[in-house]
Amino acid sequence: MIWTIARKELLDHFRSAKFLVSVALTVVLAAISTGVSGQDFRQRQQDFLDAQREMKGDGVEYVLLRAPQVLSTLINGKDRILGNKAQVSHLRMPAGTTGYMGEDWSLHTVVVSGFAAVDFAFLVRVVLSLVVLFLAYNAVSEEKSNGTLRLVLANPVARHEILVGKFIGGIAVVGTALLAATAISLLLIALDPKVALGGSDWVRIAGIVAFSALYLVFFYVLGLFVSVRVDRPSTALMVVLQVWIVLVVLYPNLATMVAASVRPLPSAQEIAQEKAALFEPHRAEFDAVSNRFEAAVMSNKEDSEASQRWKELWILQQELNWRVDEEQRRLQNEQASLAKQLSLLSPAVLYDRVVTSYAQTDLVDYDRFMGGVYRVWKQLADRALAPRRARGTEAEPTLPTFVAATTSWQDRFVASAPEWTILLLLSVLLFVAAYVAFLRKDAR
Amino acid sequence: MTVLGKELLERLQTVQFFSLLAVSLVVFGCGAIGFVASYPPERAFYAAKVAEADRQPSTIGTNLYRPPQLLRFVADGGDRYRPFEYRLGTMGQISPMSSRPGNQRLLDVPEMDWAFIVKVIFSFYAVLLGFDAVAGERESGTLTLVLANPIRRGRLLASKFGAILLSALIPLCAGLLLHLTIIGSFEPQVLMPSQLLRIASAGALMVTYVSIFALLSVLCSALIRRSSLVLLVLLGAWVVLAVIVPNVSGIVSQAFARVPTELQFARMVDPMIKEQVWGRIREIQSRVSSGAITSADEVRKEADRAYEAGARALEEHHEAYRRAIREQEATARRWSRLSPAALLQYALEGVAMTGSNSEEAFRREAIDYSHVYDAYVEKKVGKLVRSSGYRFGTGIIFKGAYLDVSSPVPTEYSGDQSDFPHFALPRLSFPEALRNALGDLVGLLSWNIVLAVLALLAFGRMDVR
């Protein structure tokens, strides 16, 4: 009987105009967003490959480049806004990446930063969650208001079979809508000869689709619960929509605002002052050595002692600056962690965190990249401070090994276990609540 | 009781009205607290940077700072992505230095300013308050009874529209009052007449926007029989107009704007240096070798001119890059104006002097100031040398000897600089601010007029049985 009811629900939805219009809208949006994101990725990938060939540095300054993430075609995350280039020499340890033209982050993406990214994540988080609520809000309430619910219950069918059948039918419909959006997106990506997806990329995509499905199941169960509790379909729709706007729009925003207010970050001035204060004990010596070094250069004489000491102090300053920058990253992580804790019950935030993690468009690998840049700088600094080899035996300086291992999909999947658990738990709780409410519902 | 009174009373007793009232007080309250927490430190930081620049007048260059806008709680305008520090060198070189440090590890959420609250939340609730204005009464059978009375359809429709609008405006006014009370307690300058005028204009714009969705609700309610279907259609329209169109324009502008990429701009720099700088230096060398240039001073002068031309070309190249970005942003904004939500956003930015209006006004003022600064430098130092982020140095063989020629650098004046000209922030008058918002206001009014006419036609011709 459950499957009969499920099949009936499925067919009812497939024949309804609202389902067809919703799926059509989703497919069109998926095509537009993936098409444009794909084009943007292709351009960034080409730029990266060209920059690797062209921007090699001059033997003193080296250019380290951050590759764009292929799954930013689906989940934009922060990948587009983070810069691609870190220019490093023994005298310069950059605080972060820049664009190819050298500006902070990348001015090129400032253009579209005033607009929310319309990617696959946006589609699922905002559009599909609404579509699912539209499909679920009247699962029970419409039958109650039409009077067909009591007719169904007049048959020898258990109440739990009706609810489970509706749930399964609804999930199948939700799955169809999600698959339609996924299929068009993946088709556009896979058919693009310049976008190469590896084995681990497909595993990540599967993870993204699976979590998207769980996210939509949550909203379906939410709609079902409200539909059971509220008799009038229009009232049920209003209730689910108000819950949606709180969960998807307001709650994430407020949690972020509270986290930013409770754990404010130091201003650029405070950071600069901290860096200056750390170097202050060496300032006088540095100024004196700089004057000696400059005088030697201007008079075309060599003062190896001044030159060496100047290098040592300059490199020390870079090291101290790096420590302050690391501390900033730690504070930023703390602030983000607080926002994460405050928004534990927002499915939209859980969803965003997991899919950007799977797509590697969050800052985890960016931090590893900067860690790799720091290690290169350390090697360059050590090389610069080492005693000079005799002239004529100096080999062509080569770039020290640059290693910035990315996190594996296994690590990412394990790290997302809490989000999976919370969302699954919320869905189960809501379903149990709907189940209990339906068993006790007056069907007249 | 009048029809309007009856309609209004009905709506004031609905769940969605109380929900909107609660949501309005919470979001406006939180928005105000967020502003009060963030604005003073940013203002203090700005003041500290300006004081620091004032304490260190220089004829090499100076830093200009764009202050946080007081009315950014009305419409933030993407301020966190815009540069707040500019380096002004000699000969009009203005380089944006940095934007405020932010935390990219946080979820990207829109600012909880008035623009966001009204264009997303109030439009949403206007739909919830108005979807059953006509269809609901028709379903329950009371519409025929009402129209059996001597009441014109137009008047009835206007009353329904008025009731929807008022039931959305009451929570809006409550929220705004709470917001202004909180902010006014900490930043009393918000309550000055000049600011209140702008705030009042913002209020009028927001009313114009909410009324679009109220009109859309009565129109759909008149056209479609079933109220639940009306709600679905209206929500679809809301998703498209308030959520999708404003944001899709961002990515569409990227697809259609033919702008060279960053790398394409970056790779033009080296060839430009080779051609504009080293090419000219080589030409000087050959003129020296052929005897066309006979004195060391003349060699240095020619080299200075070559470096000056190179620096100017590079500066123009950087400016072309920044201009391309500004044009791309303008394209994205043009496309997004299909949506009333974007019209409201830009109109509010115009009135509040935030967003790209603020950045553009600052740039214009900086360009004007650069002429004053150049005059000051010339007076103090006696000559004007172009500032540049590029430094060049080489040697030219002159009469068998190596003559060192490097790119000239601006000279620091070591005397009294107490007459250093101070940079005055652009003061945009209220009429100018309104002019910025005029086009978008006309757009909002057009939406209102068209929807009002359609609603009247639909309701006038509908079968109420």
PDB file of C-alpha atoms in Angstrom, chain A residues 14-171:
ATOM      1  CA  PHE A  14       4.506  15.002 -12.298  1.00  0.00           C
ATOM      2  CA  ARG A  15       1.176  16.006 -13.811  1.00  0.00           C
ATOM      3  CA  SER A  16       0.924  19.283 -11.886  1.00  0.00           C
ATOM      4  CA  ALA A  17       1.778  22.592 -13.527  1.00  0.00           C
ATOM      5  CA  LYS A  18       3.667  23.859 -10.473  1.00  0.00           C
ATOM      6  CA  PHE A  19       6.099  20.930 -10.622  1.00  0.00           C
ATOM      7  CA  LEU A  20       6.702  21.287 -14.343  1.00  0.00           C
ATOM      8  CA  VAL A  21       7.175  25.046 -14.131  1.00  0.00           C
ATOM      9  CA  SER A  22       9.485  24.681 -11.100  1.00  0.00           C
ATOM     10  CA  VAL A  23      11.647  22.068 -12.796  1.00  0.00           C
ATOM     11  CA  ALA A  24      11.796  24.090 -15.994  1.00  0.00           C
ATOM     12  CA  LEU A  25      12.878  27.191 -14.057  1.00  0.00           C
ATOM     13  CA  THR A  26      15.498  25.168 -12.157  1.00  0.00           C
ATOM     14  CA  VAL A  27      16.900  23.622 -15.320  1.00  0.00           C
ATOM     15  CA  VAL A  28      17.136  27.003 -17.059  1.00  0.00           C
ATOM     16  CA  LEU A  29      18.888  28.559 -14.061  1.00  0.00           C
ATOM     17  CA  ALA A  30      21.227  25.596 -13.740  1.00  0.00           C
ATOM     18  CA  ALA A  31      22.134  25.902 -17.408  1.00  0.00           C
ATOM     19  CA  ILE A  32      22.760  29.641 -17.188  1.00  0.00           C
ATOM     20  CA  SER A  33      24.748  29.508 -13.958  1.00  0.00           C
ATOM     21  CA  THR A  34      26.872  26.499 -14.938  1.00  0.00           C
ATOM     22  CA  GLY A  35      27.386  27.872 -18.417  1.00  0.00           C
ATOM     23  CA  VAL A  36      28.664  31.190 -17.107  1.00  0.00           C
ATOM     24  CA  SER A  37      30.658  29.646 -14.227  1.00  0.00           C
ATOM     25  CA  GLY A  38      32.179  27.215 -16.712  1.00  0.00           C
ATOM     26  CA  GLN A  39      33.205  29.996 -19.028  1.00  0.00           C
ATOM     27  CA  ASP A  40      34.675  31.906 -16.101  1.00  0.00           C
ATOM     28  CA  PHE A  41      36.591  28.819 -14.944  1.00  0.00           C
ATOM     29  CA  ARG A  42      37.942  28.162 -18.435  1.00  0.00           C
ATOM     30  CA  GLN A  43      39.225  31.716 -18.590  1.00  0.00           C
ATOM     31  CA  ARG A  44      40.817  31.522 -15.150  1.00  0.00           C
ATOM     32  CA  GLN A  45      42.334  28.123 -15.929  1.00  0.00           C
ATOM     33  CA  GLN A  46      43.801  29.429 -19.193  1.00  0.00           C
ATOM     34  CA  ASP A  47      45.169  32.466 -17.383  1.00  0.00           C
ATOM     35  CA  PHE A  48      46.718  30.175 -14.772  1.00  0.00           C
ATOM     36  CA  LEU A  49      48.394  27.986 -17.403  1.00  0.00           C
ATOM     37  CA  ASP A  50      49.644  31.020 -19.319  1.00  0.00           C
ATOM     38  CA  ALA A  51      50.886  32.650 -16.119  1.00  0.00           C
ATOM     39  CA  GLN A  52      52.776  29.470 -15.197  1.00  0.00           C
ATOM     40  CA  ARG A  53      54.641  29.725 -18.502  1.00  0.00           C
ATOM     41  CA  GLU A  54      55.159  33.474 -18.514  1.00  0.00           C
ATOM     42  CA  MET A  55      55.547  34.558 -14.904  1.00  0.00           C
ATOM     43  CA  LYS A  56      58.618  32.695 -13.775  1.00  0.00           C
ATOM     44  CA  GLY A  57      60.331  35.443 -11.833  1.00  0.00           C
ATOM     45  CA  ASP A  58      63.823  36.811 -12.311  1.00  0.00           C
ATOM     46  CA  GLY A  59      65.883  34.558 -10.037  1.00  0.00           C
ATOM     47  CA  VAL A  60      65.455  36.920  -7.089  1.00  0.00           C
ATOM     48  CA  GLU A  61      61.660  37.209  -7.018  1.00  0.00           C
ATOM     49  CA  TYR A  62      59.614  34.120  -7.678  1.00  0.00           C
ATOM     50  CA  VAL A  63      55.979  33.876  -8.641  1.00  0.00           C
ATOM     51  CA  LEU A  64      53.877  31.162  -7.017  1.00  0.00           C
ATOM     52  CA  LEU A  65      50.480  30.580  -8.524  1.00  0.00           C
ATOM     53  CA  ARG A  66      47.283  29.160  -7.070  1.00  0.00           C
ATOM     54  CA  ALA A  67      45.315  26.985  -9.454  1.00  0.00           C
ATOM     55  CA  PRO A  68      41.567  27.623  -9.821  1.00  0.00           C
ATOM     56  CA  GLN A  69      39.380  24.830  -8.489  1.00  0.00           C
ATOM     57  CA  VAL A  70      37.530  22.863 -11.149  1.00  0.00           C
ATOM     58  CA  LEU A  71      34.443  22.431  -8.973  1.00  0.00           C
ATOM     59  CA  SER A  72      34.079  26.201  -8.689  1.00  0.00           C
ATOM     60  CA  THR A  73      32.032  25.659 -11.855  1.00  0.00           C
ATOM     61  CA  LEU A  74      29.381  24.197  -9.549  1.00  0.00           C
ATOM     62  CA  ILE A  75      30.101  25.844  -6.207  1.00  0.00           C
ATOM     63  CA  ASN A  76      31.721  29.262  -6.626  1.00  0.00           C
ATOM     64  CA  GLY A  77      32.602  29.626  -2.947  1.00  0.00           C
ATOM     65  CA  LYS A  78      35.529  31.943  -2.427  1.00  0.00           C
ATOM     66  CA  ASP A  79      37.591  30.642  -5.300  1.00  0.00           C
ATOM     67  CA  ARG A  80      36.869  33.525  -7.639  1.00  0.00           C
ATOM     68  CA  ILE A  81      37.543  36.236  -5.102  1.00  0.00           C
ATOM     69  CA  LEU A  82      40.834  34.889  -3.752  1.00  0.00           C
ATOM     70  CA  GLY A  83      43.826  36.064  -5.754  1.00  0.00           C
ATOM     71  CA  ASN A  84      46.020  33.745  -7.788  1.00  0.00           C
ATOM     72  CA  LYS A  85      49.511  35.095  -7.355  1.00  0.00           C
ATOM     73  CA  ALA A  86      52.031  35.266  -4.529  1.00  0.00           C
ATOM     74  CA  GLN A  87      55.261  37.061  -5.371  1.00  0.00           C
ATOM     75  CA  VAL A  88      58.036  36.022  -2.989  1.00  0.00           C
ATOM     76  CA  SER A  89      61.725  36.798  -2.589  1.00  0.00           C
ATOM     77  CA  HIS A  90      64.058  36.509   0.362  1.00  0.00           C
ATOM     78  CA  LEU A  91      63.149  40.126   1.200  1.00  0.00           C
ATOM     79  CA  ARG A  92      59.424  39.752   0.740  1.00  0.00           C
ATOM     80  CA  MET A  93      57.010  37.339   2.349  1.00  0.00           C
ATOM     81  CA  PRO A  94      53.534  38.340   1.122  1.00  0.00           C
ATOM     82  CA  ALA A  95      50.652  38.480   3.597  1.00  0.00           C
ATOM     83  CA  GLY A  96      48.283  36.981   1.045  1.00  0.00           C
ATOM     84  CA  THR A  97      47.646  36.450  -2.622  1.00  0.00           C
ATOM     85  CA  THR A  98      46.940  39.178  -5.123  1.00  0.00           C
ATOM     86  CA  GLY A  99      45.539  39.353  -8.615  1.00  0.00           C
ATOM     87  CA  TYR A 100      47.878  39.113 -11.604  1.00  0.00           C
ATOM     88  CA  MET A 101      48.012  42.914 -11.681  1.00  0.00           C
ATOM     89  CA  GLY A 102      49.087  42.945  -8.046  1.00  0.00           C
ATOM     90  CA  GLU A 103      46.016  44.382  -6.351  1.00  0.00           C
ATOM     91  CA  ASP A 104      44.647  43.086  -3.065  1.00  0.00           C
ATOM     92  CA  TRP A 105      42.666  39.906  -3.639  1.00  0.00           C
ATOM     93  CA  SER A 106      41.600  40.463  -7.183  1.00  0.00           C
ATOM     94  CA  LEU A 107      39.900  43.647  -8.310  1.00  0.00           C
ATOM     95  CA  HIS A 108      38.564  41.809 -11.296  1.00  0.00           C
ATOM     96  CA  THR A 109      36.127  39.915  -9.136  1.00  0.00           C
ATOM     97  CA  VAL A 110      35.114  42.996  -7.170  1.00  0.00           C
ATOM     98  CA  VAL A 111      32.786  43.657 -10.089  1.00  0.00           C
ATOM     99  CA  VAL A 112      30.451  40.861  -9.258  1.00  0.00           C
ATOM    100  CA  SER A 113      30.989  40.824  -5.520  1.00  0.00           C
ATOM    101  CA  GLY A 114      27.970  43.075  -4.996  1.00  0.00           C
ATOM    102  CA  PHE A 115      25.858  40.311  -6.499  1.00  0.00           C
ATOM    103  CA  ALA A 116      25.311  36.947  -4.847  1.00  0.00           C
ATOM    104  CA  ALA A 117      26.878  34.048  -6.710  1.00  0.00           C
ATOM    105  CA  VAL A 118      24.181  32.273  -8.711  1.00  0.00           C
ATOM    106  CA  ASP A 119      25.743  28.844  -8.784  1.00  0.00           C
ATOM    107  CA  PHE A 120      24.531  25.308  -8.158  1.00  0.00           C
ATOM    108  CA  ALA A 121      24.717  25.928  -4.396  1.00  0.00           C
ATOM    109  CA  PHE A 122      22.465  29.006  -4.702  1.00  0.00           C
ATOM    110  CA  LEU A 123      20.060  27.025  -6.853  1.00  0.00           C
ATOM    111  CA  VAL A 124      19.713  24.286  -4.266  1.00  0.00           C
ATOM    112  CA  ARG A 125      19.947  26.460  -1.168  1.00  0.00           C
ATOM    113  CA  VAL A 126      17.410  29.090  -2.276  1.00  0.00           C
ATOM    114  CA  VAL A 127      15.438  28.037  -5.351  1.00  0.00           C
ATOM    115  CA  LEU A 128      15.053  24.282  -4.932  1.00  0.00           C
ATOM    116  CA  SER A 129      14.342  24.557  -1.209  1.00  0.00           C
ATOM    117  CA  LEU A 130      11.428  26.849  -2.107  1.00  0.00           C
ATOM    118  CA  VAL A 131      10.300  24.492  -4.874  1.00  0.00           C
ATOM    119  CA  VAL A 132      10.323  21.592  -2.414  1.00  0.00           C
ATOM    120  CA  LEU A 133       8.251  23.579   0.071  1.00  0.00           C
ATOM    121  CA  PHE A 134       5.780  24.410  -2.701  1.00  0.00           C
ATOM    122  CA  LEU A 135       5.456  20.693  -3.396  1.00  0.00           C
ATOM    123  CA  ALA A 136       5.177  19.615   0.237  1.00  0.00           C
ATOM    124  CA  TYR A 137       3.036  22.216   1.959  1.00  0.00           C
ATOM    125  CA  ASN A 138      -0.270  20.777   0.762  1.00  0.00           C
ATOM    126  CA  ALA A 139       0.608  17.067   0.905  1.00  0.00           C
ATOM    127  CA  VAL A 140      -1.883  16.540   3.713  1.00  0.00           C
ATOM    128  CA  SER A 141      -3.612  19.904   4.209  1.00  0.00           C
ATOM    129  CA  GLU A 142      -5.054  19.970   0.685  1.00  0.00           C
ATOM    130  CA  GLU A 143      -6.484  16.480   1.071  1.00  0.00           C
ATOM    131  CA  LYS A 144      -7.964  17.540   4.406  1.00  0.00           C
ATOM    132  CA  SER A 145      -9.568  20.678   2.970  1.00  0.00           C
ATOM    133  CA  ASN A 146     -10.835  18.788  -0.120  1.00  0.00           C
ATOM    134  CA  GLY A 147     -12.310  16.082   2.086  1.00  0.00           C
ATOM    135  CA  THR A 148     -10.375  13.301   0.343  1.00  0.00           C
ATOM    136  CA  LEU A 149      -8.289  12.516   3.386  1.00  0.00           C
ATOM    137  CA  ARG A 150     -11.189  10.945   5.269  1.00  0.00           C
ATOM    138  CA  LEU A 151     -12.149   9.010   2.127  1.00  0.00           C
ATOM    139  CA  VAL A 152      -8.658   7.531   1.959  1.00  0.00           C
ATOM    140  CA  LEU A 153      -8.737   6.756   5.667  1.00  0.00           C
ATOM    141  CA  ALA A 154     -12.128   5.078   5.240  1.00  0.00           C
ATOM    142  CA  ASN A 155     -10.202   2.370   3.371  1.00  0.00           C
ATOM    143  CA  PRO A 156      -8.305  -0.352   5.260  1.00  0.00           C
ATOM    144  CA  VAL A 157      -5.026   1.572   5.125  1.00  0.00           C
ATOM    145  CA  ALA A 158      -2.963   2.427   8.174  1.00  0.00           C
ATOM    146  CA  ARG A 159      -2.228   6.077   8.815  1.00  0.00           C
ATOM    147  CA  HIS A 160       1.494   5.493   8.958  1.00  0.00           C
ATOM    148  CA  GLU A 161       1.347   3.905   5.494  1.00  0.00           C
ATOM    149  CA  ILE A 162      -0.251   7.053   4.093  1.00  0.00           C
ATOM    150  CA  LEU A 163       2.373   9.323   5.610  1.00  0.00           C
ATOM    151  CA  VAL A 164       5.304   7.128   4.650  1.00  0.00           C
ATOM    152  CA  GLY A 165       3.859   6.728   1.138  1.00  0.00           C
ATOM    153  CA  LYS A 166       3.534  10.502   0.804  1.00  0.00           C
ATOM    154  CA  PHE A 167       7.058  10.911   2.135  1.00  0.00           C
ATOM    155  CA  ILE A 168       8.537   8.418  -0.340  1.00  0.00           C
ATOM    156  CA  GLY A 169       6.555   9.851  -3.246  1.00  0.00           C
ATOM    157  CA  GLY A 170       7.595  13.357  -2.283  1.00  0.00           C
ATOM    158  CA  ILE A 171      11.260  12.404  -1.933  1.00  0.00           C
TER     159      ILE A 171
END
